[in-house]
PDB file of C-alpha atoms in Angstrom:
ATOM      1  CA  UNK A 299      -1.401  18.658  -5.900  1.00  0.00           C
ATOM      2  CA  UNK A 300      -1.283  16.740  -2.618  1.00  0.00           C
ATOM      3  CA  UNK A 301      -4.421  14.827  -3.598  1.00  0.00           C
ATOM      4  CA  UNK A 302      -2.985  13.942  -7.022  1.00  0.00           C
ATOM      5  CA  UNK A 303       0.296  12.732  -5.527  1.00  0.00           C
ATOM      6  CA  UNK A 304      -1.619  10.696  -2.950  1.00  0.00           C
ATOM      7  CA  UNK A 305      -3.661   8.988  -5.669  1.00  0.00           C
ATOM      8  CA  UNK A 306      -0.487   8.121  -7.603  1.00  0.00           C
ATOM      9  CA  UNK A 307       1.155   6.719  -4.455  1.00  0.00           C
ATOM     10  CA  UNK A 308      -1.982   4.679  -3.689  1.00  0.00           C
ATOM     11  CA  UNK A 309      -1.984   3.332  -7.253  1.00  0.00           C
ATOM     12  CA  UNK A 310       1.681   2.322  -6.970  1.00  0.00           C
ATOM     13  CA  UNK A 311       0.893   0.606  -3.676  1.00  0.00           C
ATOM     14  CA  UNK A 312      -2.001  -1.283  -5.271  1.00  0.00           C
ATOM     15  CA  UNK A 313       0.247  -2.450  -8.113  1.00  0.00           C
ATOM     16  CA  UNK A 314       2.799  -3.690  -5.567  1.00  0.00           C
ATOM     17  CA  UNK A 315       0.051  -5.603  -3.722  1.00  0.00           C
ATOM     18  CA  UNK A 316      -0.944  -7.182  -7.040  1.00  0.00           C
ATOM     19  CA  UNK A 317       2.657  -8.135  -7.778  1.00  0.00           C
ATOM     20  CA  UNK A 318       2.951  -9.616  -4.296  1.00  0.00           C
ATOM     21  CA  UNK A 319      -0.179 -11.710  -4.845  1.00  0.00           C
ATOM     22  CA  UNK A 320       1.285 -13.067  -8.087  1.00  0.00           C
ATOM     23  CA  UNK A 321       4.622 -14.018  -6.496  1.00  0.00           C
ATOM     24  CA  UNK A 322       2.889 -15.395  -3.416  1.00  0.00           C
ATOM     25  CA  UNK A 323       0.702 -17.681  -5.550  1.00  0.00           C
ATOM     26  CA  UNK A 324       3.830 -19.105  -7.158  1.00  0.00           C
ATOM     27  CA  UNK A 325       5.522 -19.590  -3.790  1.00  0.00           C
ATOM     28  CA  UNK A 326       2.407 -21.255  -2.380  1.00  0.00           C
ATOM     29  CA  UNK A 327       3.173 -24.298  -4.536  1.00  0.00           C
ATOM     30  CA  UNK A 328       6.370 -24.822  -2.512  1.00  0.00           C
ATOM     31  CA  UNK A 329       5.587 -23.389   0.936  1.00  0.00           C
ATOM     32  CA  UNK A 330       2.492 -23.717   3.139  1.00  0.00           C
ATOM     33  CA  UNK A 331       0.535 -20.480   3.859  1.00  0.00           C
ATOM     34  CA  UNK A 332       1.619 -19.941   7.486  1.00  0.00           C
ATOM     35  CA  UNK A 333       5.387 -20.406   7.008  1.00  0.00           C
ATOM     36  CA  UNK A 334       5.154 -18.384   3.780  1.00  0.00           C
ATOM     37  CA  UNK A 335       3.557 -15.467   5.645  1.00  0.00           C
ATOM     38  CA  UNK A 336       6.240 -15.778   8.324  1.00  0.00           C
ATOM     39  CA  UNK A 337       9.076 -15.727   5.794  1.00  0.00           C
ATOM     40  CA  UNK A 338       7.708 -12.746   3.884  1.00  0.00           C
ATOM     41  CA  UNK A 339       7.038 -10.836   7.105  1.00  0.00           C
ATOM     42  CA  UNK A 340      10.518 -11.544   8.446  1.00  0.00           C
ATOM     43  CA  UNK A 341      11.991 -10.442   5.130  1.00  0.00           C
ATOM     44  CA  UNK A 342      10.246  -7.080   5.472  1.00  0.00           C
ATOM     45  CA  UNK A 343      11.909  -6.246   8.793  1.00  0.00           C
ATOM     46  CA  UNK A 344      15.404  -5.345   7.448  1.00  0.00           C
ATOM     47  CA  UNK A 345      13.886  -3.032   4.842  1.00  0.00           C
ATOM     48  CA  UNK A 346      11.690  -1.201   7.352  1.00  0.00           C
ATOM     49  CA  UNK A 347      14.598  -1.061   9.819  1.00  0.00           C
ATOM     50  CA  UNK A 348      16.781   0.533   7.132  1.00  0.00           C
ATOM     51  CA  UNK A 349      14.002   3.043   6.402  1.00  0.00           C
ATOM     52  CA  UNK A 350      13.833   3.924  10.100  1.00  0.00           C
ATOM     53  CA  UNK A 351      17.603   4.402  10.308  1.00  0.00           C
ATOM     54  CA  UNK A 352      17.616   6.612   7.204  1.00  0.00           C
ATOM     55  CA  UNK A 353      15.072   8.959   8.798  1.00  0.00           C
ATOM     56  CA  UNK A 354      14.929  10.667  12.166  1.00  0.00           C
ATOM     57  CA  UNK A 355      14.190   7.801  14.547  1.00  0.00           C
ATOM     58  CA  UNK A 356      12.119   8.582  17.631  1.00  0.00           C
ATOM     59  CA  UNK A 357      10.219   6.210  19.854  1.00  0.00           C
ATOM     60  CA  UNK A 358       6.481   6.930  19.545  1.00  0.00           C
ATOM     61  CA  UNK A 359       4.612   8.276  22.595  1.00  0.00           C
ATOM     62  CA  UNK A 360       2.286   6.164  24.722  1.00  0.00           C
ATOM     63  CA  UNK A 361      -0.744   7.394  22.764  1.00  0.00           C
ATOM     64  CA  UNK A 362       0.499   5.401  19.779  1.00  0.00           C
ATOM     65  CA  UNK A 363       0.162   2.013  21.480  1.00  0.00           C
ATOM     66  CA  UNK A 364      -3.667   1.583  21.434  1.00  0.00           C
ATOM     67  CA  UNK A 365      -3.949   2.437  17.740  1.00  0.00           C
ATOM     68  CA  UNK A 366      -0.937   0.318  16.802  1.00  0.00           C
ATOM     69  CA  UNK A 367      -2.405  -2.592  18.753  1.00  0.00           C
ATOM     70  CA  UNK A 368      -5.760  -2.087  17.017  1.00  0.00           C
ATOM     71  CA  UNK A 369      -4.040  -2.083  13.618  1.00  0.00           C
ATOM     72  CA  UNK A 370      -2.165  -5.262  14.488  1.00  0.00           C
ATOM     73  CA  UNK A 371      -5.353  -6.922  15.729  1.00  0.00           C
ATOM     74  CA  UNK A 372      -7.311  -5.968  12.583  1.00  0.00           C
ATOM     75  CA  UNK A 373      -4.558  -7.274  10.334  1.00  0.00           C
ATOM     76  CA  UNK A 374      -4.092 -10.546  12.219  1.00  0.00           C
ATOM     77  CA  UNK A 375      -7.810 -11.221  12.689  1.00  0.00           C
ATOM     78  CA  UNK A 376      -8.529 -10.383   9.054  1.00  0.00           C
ATOM     79  CA  UNK A 377      -5.875 -12.849   7.937  1.00  0.00           C
ATOM     80  CA  UNK A 378      -7.224 -15.588  10.186  1.00  0.00           C
ATOM     81  CA  UNK A 379     -10.801 -15.023   9.008  1.00  0.00           C
ATOM     82  CA  UNK A 380      -9.670 -15.054   5.371  1.00  0.00           C
ATOM     83  CA  UNK A 381      -7.857 -18.378   5.759  1.00  0.00           C
ATOM     84  CA  UNK A 382     -10.790 -19.871   7.687  1.00  0.00           C
ATOM     85  CA  UNK A 383     -13.266 -18.647   5.054  1.00  0.00           C
ATOM     86  CA  UNK A 384     -11.513 -20.186   2.054  1.00  0.00           C
ATOM     87  CA  UNK A 385     -10.984 -23.403   4.035  1.00  0.00           C
ATOM     88  CA  UNK A 386     -14.724 -23.772   4.709  1.00  0.00           C
ATOM     89  CA  UNK A 387     -16.295 -22.558   1.464  1.00  0.00           C
ATOM     90  CA  UNK A 388     -15.336 -22.267  -2.230  1.00  0.00           C
ATOM     91  CA  UNK A 389     -12.954 -19.418  -3.052  1.00  0.00           C
ATOM     92  CA  UNK A 390     -15.228 -18.098  -5.814  1.00  0.00           C
ATOM     93  CA  UNK A 391     -18.143 -17.846  -3.378  1.00  0.00           C
ATOM     94  CA  UNK A 392     -16.281 -16.061  -0.582  1.00  0.00           C
ATOM     95  CA  UNK A 393     -13.854 -13.692  -2.343  1.00  0.00           C
ATOM     96  CA  UNK A 394     -16.553 -11.293  -3.709  1.00  0.00           C
ATOM     97  CA  UNK A 395     -17.238 -10.068  -0.173  1.00  0.00           C
ATOM     98  CA  UNK A 396     -13.828  -8.370  -0.013  1.00  0.00           C
ATOM     99  CA  UNK A 397     -15.310  -5.800  -2.408  1.00  0.00           C
ATOM    100  CA  UNK A 398     -17.131  -4.309   0.601  1.00  0.00           C
ATOM    101  CA  UNK A 399     -13.937  -3.301   2.441  1.00  0.00           C
ATOM    102  CA  UNK A 400     -13.830   0.190   0.818  1.00  0.00           C
ATOM    103  CA  UNK A 401     -17.310   0.894   2.212  1.00  0.00           C
ATOM    104  CA  UNK A 402     -16.080  -0.106   5.678  1.00  0.00           C
ATOM    105  CA  UNK A 403     -13.094   2.230   5.265  1.00  0.00           C
ATOM    106  CA  UNK A 404     -15.420   5.043   4.203  1.00  0.00           C
ATOM    107  CA  UNK A 405     -17.576   4.553   7.305  1.00  0.00           C
ATOM    108  CA  UNK A 406     -14.506   4.291   9.537  1.00  0.00           C
ATOM    109  CA  UNK A 407     -13.117   7.416   7.907  1.00  0.00           C
ATOM    110  CA  UNK A 408     -15.924   9.392   9.535  1.00  0.00           C
ATOM    111  CA  UNK A 409     -14.028   8.940  12.819  1.00  0.00           C
ATOM    112  CA  UNK A 410     -11.114  10.713  11.148  1.00  0.00           C
ATOM    113  CA  UNK A 411     -13.335  13.552   9.956  1.00  0.00           C
ATOM    114  CA  UNK A 412     -13.145  12.340   6.347  1.00  0.00           C
ATOM    115  CA  UNK A 413     -16.634  13.038   5.048  1.00  0.00           C
ATOM    116  CA  UNK A 414     -17.457  12.051   1.491  1.00  0.00           C
ATOM    117  CA  UNK A 415     -19.917  13.774  -0.840  1.00  0.00           C
ATOM    118  CA  UNK A 416     -23.046  11.935  -2.052  1.00  0.00           C
ATOM    119  CA  UNK A 417     -21.425  11.325  -5.442  1.00  0.00           C
ATOM    120  CA  UNK A 418     -18.335   9.874  -3.750  1.00  0.00           C
ATOM    121  CA  UNK A 419     -20.527   7.530  -1.708  1.00  0.00           C
ATOM    122  CA  UNK A 420     -22.149   6.519  -5.000  1.00  0.00           C
ATOM    123  CA  UNK A 421     -18.654   5.748  -6.292  1.00  0.00           C
ATOM    124  CA  UNK A 422     -17.924   3.535  -3.270  1.00  0.00           C
ATOM    125  CA  UNK A 423     -21.195   1.647  -3.805  1.00  0.00           C
ATOM    126  CA  UNK A 424     -20.468   1.250  -7.534  1.00  0.00           C
ATOM    127  CA  UNK A 425     -17.052  -0.265  -6.833  1.00  0.00           C
ATOM    128  CA  UNK A 426     -18.559  -2.636  -4.259  1.00  0.00           C
ATOM    129  CA  UNK A 427     -21.309  -3.798  -6.629  1.00  0.00           C
ATOM    130  CA  UNK A 428     -18.986  -4.111  -9.630  1.00  0.00           C
ATOM    131  CA  UNK A 429     -16.333  -5.986  -7.666  1.00  0.00           C
ATOM    132  CA  UNK A 430     -18.898  -8.236  -6.013  1.00  0.00           C
ATOM    133  CA  UNK A 431     -20.451  -9.444  -9.263  1.00  0.00           C
ATOM    134  CA  UNK A 432     -17.137  -9.477 -11.164  1.00  0.00           C
ATOM    135  CA  UNK A 433     -15.893 -12.276  -8.932  1.00  0.00           C
ATOM    136  CA  UNK A 434     -19.071 -14.346  -8.508  1.00  0.00           C
ATOM    137  CA  UNK A 435     -19.174 -17.800 -10.113  1.00  0.00           C
ATOM    138  CA  UNK A 436     -19.922 -17.978 -13.806  1.00  0.00           C
ATOM    139  CA  UNK A 437     -22.804 -19.909 -15.238  1.00  0.00           C
ATOM    140  CA  UNK A 438     -25.818 -18.210 -13.633  1.00  0.00           C
ATOM    141  CA  UNK A 439     -29.078 -18.639 -15.515  1.00  0.00           C
ATOM    142  CA  UNK A 440     -32.367 -16.746 -15.287  1.00  0.00           C
ATOM    143  CA  UNK A 441     -33.533 -19.411 -12.854  1.00  0.00           C
ATOM    144  CA  UNK A 442     -30.373 -19.127 -10.780  1.00  0.00           C
ATOM    145  CA  UNK A 443     -29.362 -15.487 -11.058  1.00  0.00           C
ATOM    146  CA  UNK A 444     -26.357 -14.057  -9.278  1.00  0.00           C
ATOM    147  CA  UNK A 445     -28.264 -12.210  -6.563  1.00  0.00           C
ATOM    148  CA  UNK A 446     -30.201 -15.323  -5.561  1.00  0.00           C
ATOM    149  CA  UNK A 447     -27.001 -17.381  -5.602  1.00  0.00           C
ATOM    150  CA  UNK A 448     -25.215 -14.986  -3.294  1.00  0.00           C
ATOM    151  CA  UNK A 449     -28.082 -14.653  -0.822  1.00  0.00           C
ATOM    152  CA  UNK A 450     -28.339 -18.431  -0.709  1.00  0.00           C
ATOM    153  CA  UNK A 451     -24.579 -18.688  -0.172  1.00  0.00           C
ATOM    154  CA  UNK A 452     -24.780 -16.147   2.647  1.00  0.00           C
ATOM    155  CA  UNK A 453     -27.297 -18.359   4.432  1.00  0.00           C
ATOM    156  CA  UNK A 454     -25.750 -21.728   3.683  1.00  0.00           C
ATOM    157  CA  UNK A 455     -21.979 -21.265   3.302  1.00  0.00           C
ATOM    158  CA  UNK A 456     -20.130 -20.833   6.636  1.00  0.00           C
ATOM    159  CA  UNK A 457     -17.151 -19.232   4.912  1.00  0.00           C
ATOM    160  CA  UNK A 458     -19.162 -16.308   3.560  1.00  0.00           C
ATOM    161  CA  UNK A 459     -19.762 -14.698   6.953  1.00  0.00           C
ATOM    162  CA  UNK A 460     -16.118 -15.273   7.861  1.00  0.00           C
ATOM    163  CA  UNK A 461     -15.001 -13.503   4.675  1.00  0.00           C
ATOM    164  CA  UNK A 462     -17.362 -10.632   5.413  1.00  0.00           C
ATOM    165  CA  UNK A 463     -15.638 -10.394   8.800  1.00  0.00           C
ATOM    166  CA  UNK A 464     -12.277 -10.284   7.022  1.00  0.00           C
ATOM    167  CA  UNK A 465     -13.554  -7.438   4.825  1.00  0.00           C
ATOM    168  CA  UNK A 466     -14.611  -5.503   7.935  1.00  0.00           C
ATOM    169  CA  UNK A 467     -11.225  -6.038   9.604  1.00  0.00           C
ATOM    170  CA  UNK A 468      -9.251  -5.068   6.509  1.00  0.00           C
ATOM    171  CA  UNK A 469     -11.529  -2.090   5.891  1.00  0.00           C
ATOM    172  CA  UNK A 470     -10.880  -0.812   9.424  1.00  0.00           C
ATOM    173  CA  UNK A 471      -7.135  -1.476   9.210  1.00  0.00           C
ATOM    174  CA  UNK A 472      -6.205   1.712   7.277  1.00  0.00           C
ATOM    175  CA  UNK A 473      -8.356   3.727   9.696  1.00  0.00           C
ATOM    176  CA  UNK A 474      -6.330   2.378  12.632  1.00  0.00           C
ATOM    177  CA  UNK A 475      -3.132   2.975  10.650  1.00  0.00           C
ATOM    178  CA  UNK A 476      -4.034   6.607  10.031  1.00  0.00           C
ATOM    179  CA  UNK A 477      -4.773   7.204  13.713  1.00  0.00           C
ATOM    180  CA  UNK A 478      -1.436   5.573  14.601  1.00  0.00           C
ATOM    181  CA  UNK A 479       0.419   7.737  12.075  1.00  0.00           C
ATOM    182  CA  UNK A 480      -0.615  10.874  13.950  1.00  0.00           C
ATOM    183  CA  UNK A 481       1.891   9.759  16.612  1.00  0.00           C
ATOM    184  CA  UNK A 482       4.783   8.384  14.554  1.00  0.00           C
ATOM    185  CA  UNK A 483       6.245   7.965  11.068  1.00  0.00           C
ATOM    186  CA  UNK A 484       5.255   5.469   8.401  1.00  0.00           C
ATOM    187  CA  UNK A 485       8.664   3.784   8.744  1.00  0.00           C
ATOM    188  CA  UNK A 486       8.310   3.129  12.475  1.00  0.00           C
ATOM    189  CA  UNK A 487       4.678   2.051  12.186  1.00  0.00           C
ATOM    190  CA  UNK A 488       5.531  -0.284   9.313  1.00  0.00           C
ATOM    191  CA  UNK A 489       8.319  -1.829  11.385  1.00  0.00           C
ATOM    192  CA  UNK A 490       5.988  -2.266  14.359  1.00  0.00           C
ATOM    193  CA  UNK A 491       3.101  -3.912  12.510  1.00  0.00           C
ATOM    194  CA  UNK A 492       5.468  -6.156  10.549  1.00  0.00           C
ATOM    195  CA  UNK A 493       7.233  -7.233  13.743  1.00  0.00           C
ATOM    196  CA  UNK A 494       3.907  -7.902  15.455  1.00  0.00           C
ATOM    197  CA  UNK A 495       2.736 -10.015  12.516  1.00  0.00           C
ATOM    198  CA  UNK A 496       5.941 -12.072  12.492  1.00  0.00           C
ATOM    199  CA  UNK A 497       5.679 -12.653  16.248  1.00  0.00           C
ATOM    200  CA  UNK A 498       2.096 -13.833  15.788  1.00  0.00           C
ATOM    201  CA  UNK A 499       3.040 -16.183  12.944  1.00  0.00           C
ATOM    202  CA  UNK A 500       6.002 -17.626  14.864  1.00  0.00           C
ATOM    203  CA  UNK A 501       3.775 -18.268  17.876  1.00  0.00           C
ATOM    204  CA  UNK A 502       1.301 -20.076  15.618  1.00  0.00           C
ATOM    205  CA  UNK A 503       4.092 -22.189  14.107  1.00  0.00           C
ATOM    206  CA  UNK A 504       5.397 -23.046  17.576  1.00  0.00           C
ATOM    207  CA  UNK A 505       1.902 -23.995  18.703  1.00  0.00           C
ATOM    208  CA  UNK A 506       1.544 -26.316  15.707  1.00  0.00           C
ATOM    209  CA  UNK A 507       5.118 -27.604  16.105  1.00  0.00           C
ATOM    210  CA  UNK A 508       5.644 -26.715  12.458  1.00  0.00           C
ATOM    211  CA  UNK A 509       8.756 -24.519  12.580  1.00  0.00           C
ATOM    212  CA  UNK A 510      10.557 -27.036  10.360  1.00  0.00           C
ATOM    213  CA  UNK A 511       8.288 -25.947   7.483  1.00  0.00           C
ATOM    214  CA  UNK A 512      10.287 -22.709   7.238  1.00  0.00           C
ATOM    215  CA  UNK A 513      13.123 -24.696   5.657  1.00  0.00           C
ATOM    216  CA  UNK A 514      11.085 -24.974   2.452  1.00  0.00           C
ATOM    217  CA  UNK A 515      12.142 -21.419   1.596  1.00  0.00           C
ATOM    218  CA  UNK A 516      15.650 -22.652   0.837  1.00  0.00           C
ATOM    219  CA  UNK A 517      14.610 -23.882  -2.592  1.00  0.00           C
ATOM    220  CA  UNK A 518      13.076 -20.563  -3.662  1.00  0.00           C
ATOM    221  CA  UNK A 519      14.918 -17.918  -1.636  1.00  0.00           C
ATOM    222  CA  UNK A 520      15.156 -15.453  -4.534  1.00  0.00           C
ATOM    223  CA  UNK A 521      11.376 -15.357  -4.959  1.00  0.00           C
ATOM    224  CA  UNK A 522      11.006 -14.929  -1.189  1.00  0.00           C
ATOM    225  CA  UNK A 523      13.255 -11.853  -1.318  1.00  0.00           C
ATOM    226  CA  UNK A 524      11.210 -10.422  -4.197  1.00  0.00           C
ATOM    227  CA  UNK A 525       8.021 -11.048  -2.216  1.00  0.00           C
ATOM    228  CA  UNK A 526       9.481  -9.303   0.842  1.00  0.00           C
ATOM    229  CA  UNK A 527      10.514  -6.304  -1.283  1.00  0.00           C
ATOM    230  CA  UNK A 528       7.076  -6.050  -2.880  1.00  0.00           C
ATOM    231  CA  UNK A 529       5.346  -6.401   0.489  1.00  0.00           C
ATOM    232  CA  UNK A 530       7.532  -3.690   2.026  1.00  0.00           C
ATOM    233  CA  UNK A 531       6.917  -1.351  -0.905  1.00  0.00           C
ATOM    234  CA  UNK A 532       3.175  -2.051  -0.895  1.00  0.00           C
ATOM    235  CA  UNK A 533       2.766  -1.378   2.824  1.00  0.00           C
ATOM    236  CA  UNK A 534       5.156   1.575   2.889  1.00  0.00           C
ATOM    237  CA  UNK A 535       3.451   3.274  -0.054  1.00  0.00           C
ATOM    238  CA  UNK A 536       0.019   2.568   1.430  1.00  0.00           C
ATOM    239  CA  UNK A 537       0.996   4.132   4.763  1.00  0.00           C
ATOM    240  CA  UNK A 538       2.339   7.137   2.869  1.00  0.00           C
ATOM    241  CA  UNK A 539      -0.823   7.449   0.771  1.00  0.00           C
ATOM    242  CA  UNK A 540      -3.259   7.414   3.703  1.00  0.00           C
ATOM    243  CA  UNK A 541      -1.466  10.446   5.129  1.00  0.00           C
ATOM    244  CA  UNK A 542      -2.273  12.352   1.933  1.00  0.00           C
ATOM    245  CA  UNK A 543      -5.771  11.242   0.899  1.00  0.00           C
ATOM    246  CA  UNK A 544      -8.840   9.763   2.648  1.00  0.00           C
ATOM    247  CA  UNK A 545      -8.542   6.116   3.677  1.00  0.00           C
ATOM    248  CA  UNK A 546     -11.599   5.234   1.572  1.00  0.00           C
ATOM    249  CA  UNK A 547      -9.765   6.424  -1.546  1.00  0.00           C
ATOM    250  CA  UNK A 548      -6.745   4.239  -0.782  1.00  0.00           C
ATOM    251  CA  UNK A 549      -8.800   1.127  -0.043  1.00  0.00           C
ATOM    252  CA  UNK A 550     -10.995   1.633  -3.128  1.00  0.00           C
ATOM    253  CA  UNK A 551      -7.981   1.967  -5.430  1.00  0.00           C
ATOM    254  CA  UNK A 552      -6.375  -1.083  -3.822  1.00  0.00           C
ATOM    255  CA  UNK A 553      -9.425  -3.328  -4.197  1.00  0.00           C
ATOM    256  CA  UNK A 554     -10.240  -2.112  -7.712  1.00  0.00           C
ATOM    257  CA  UNK A 555      -6.723  -2.720  -9.014  1.00  0.00           C
ATOM    258  CA  UNK A 556      -6.600  -6.089  -7.248  1.00  0.00           C
ATOM    259  CA  UNK A 557      -9.905  -7.355  -8.629  1.00  0.00           C
ATOM    260  CA  UNK A 558      -9.283  -6.127 -12.165  1.00  0.00           C
ATOM    261  CA  UNK A 559      -5.742  -7.530 -12.139  1.00  0.00           C
ATOM    262  CA  UNK A 560      -7.074 -10.920 -11.059  1.00  0.00           C
ATOM    263  CA  UNK A 561      -9.401 -10.902 -14.069  1.00  0.00           C
ATOM    264  CA  UNK A 562      -6.605  -9.827 -16.429  1.00  0.00           C
ATOM    265  CA  UNK A 563      -4.171 -12.426 -15.081  1.00  0.00           C
ATOM    266  CA  UNK A 564      -6.866 -15.073 -15.443  1.00  0.00           C
ATOM    267  CA  UNK A 565      -7.184 -14.128 -19.109  1.00  0.00           C
ATOM    268  CA  UNK A 566      -3.447 -13.929 -19.881  1.00  0.00           C
ATOM    269  CA  UNK A 567      -2.187 -16.808 -17.750  1.00  0.00           C
ATOM    270  CA  UNK A 568      -5.104 -19.231 -17.829  1.00  0.00           C
ATOM    271  CA  UNK A 569      -6.930 -18.252 -21.059  1.00  0.00           C
ATOM    272  CA  UNK A 570     -10.114 -17.527 -19.110  1.00  0.00           C
ATOM    273  CA  UNK A 571     -12.720 -15.800 -21.330  1.00  0.00           C
ATOM    274  CA  UNK A 572     -13.609 -12.141 -20.846  1.00  0.00           C
ATOM    275  CA  UNK A 573     -17.403 -12.268 -20.508  1.00  0.00           C
ATOM    276  CA  UNK A 574     -19.958  -9.534 -21.109  1.00  0.00           C
ATOM    277  CA  UNK A 575     -20.575  -9.500 -17.364  1.00  0.00           C
ATOM    278  CA  UNK A 576     -16.871  -8.921 -16.705  1.00  0.00           C
ATOM    279  CA  UNK A 577     -16.847  -5.967 -19.118  1.00  0.00           C
ATOM    280  CA  UNK A 578     -19.973  -4.469 -17.519  1.00  0.00           C
ATOM    281  CA  UNK A 579     -18.631  -4.934 -13.991  1.00  0.00           C
ATOM    282  CA  UNK A 580     -15.310  -3.385 -14.995  1.00  0.00           C
ATOM    283  CA  UNK A 581     -17.194  -0.394 -16.388  1.00  0.00           C
ATOM    284  CA  UNK A 582     -19.202  -0.032 -13.177  1.00  0.00           C
ATOM    285  CA  UNK A 583     -16.015  -0.141 -11.093  1.00  0.00           C
ATOM    286  CA  UNK A 584     -14.331   2.389 -13.382  1.00  0.00           C
ATOM    287  CA  UNK A 585     -17.323   4.702 -13.040  1.00  0.00           C
ATOM    288  CA  UNK A 586     -17.157   4.280  -9.270  1.00  0.00           C
ATOM    289  CA  UNK A 587     -13.487   5.238  -9.121  1.00  0.00           C
ATOM    290  CA  UNK A 588     -14.163   8.261 -11.348  1.00  0.00           C
ATOM    291  CA  UNK A 589     -17.019   9.412  -9.094  1.00  0.00           C
ATOM    292  CA  UNK A 590     -14.829   8.965  -6.033  1.00  0.00           C
ATOM    293  CA  UNK A 591     -11.750  10.783  -7.307  1.00  0.00           C
ATOM    294  CA  UNK A 592     -13.188  13.412  -9.645  1.00  0.00           C
ATOM    295  CA  UNK A 593     -16.155  14.760  -7.654  1.00  0.00           C
TER     296      UNK A 593
END
């Protein structure tokens, strides 16, 4: 029962992350990325503070600090690498590498004593392969097949290695979170990591002398509140889920839902065609999730 509830919570978290991505894309037309991240992060703080107050609030022991700092570092570094990657190379070339984050979580989960069966490892690999080729650029021909394209991009595109670094950081993040949650509650940890992120973003804005860019939120404050609510729910549910099921399960569900939702939104919102490759990759990812959760 605990496993089933954990999977449902992880799925709800993944749906909230997808909703956040949708709202954030709309807001990005009005607000630059750094002030937008600052506004959303600041909007999360009252919700996490209220969650802390509604539960038994205790300051975490000293043992919490190293793991909380590691979680904050993974989150911040992953975000920086992501932004740097898409700034240096095409989005369609770099984004497939995020499909490898569940494999990183599975390897990191070994430190937590979370050992997967061979069939579950096969599921992780299936999700990585399906997600990787689902997001690669369309238009490959027998002379320029997808594998060759991606190996060439890995050698020639500077953003690819940066995105792979982001995948490693974000794959390790739930591992650090789970270690931290052995010392404190999800509410307190969520408040800490959100506060740390906001402090980092504010420092970056101050360094760039760009604090005035925060004023852009005035024209779309309602959407900013929705984004903050979705972000709080996504992170809170994710922190709850990793206490119930292995971190690799949570990260796999998150990436699978995110990648498939991106394809579906592309079809519904932008009339992008559903190709045979997309159907095959979706099937491979679905098989991977089934192997992971049902074996």
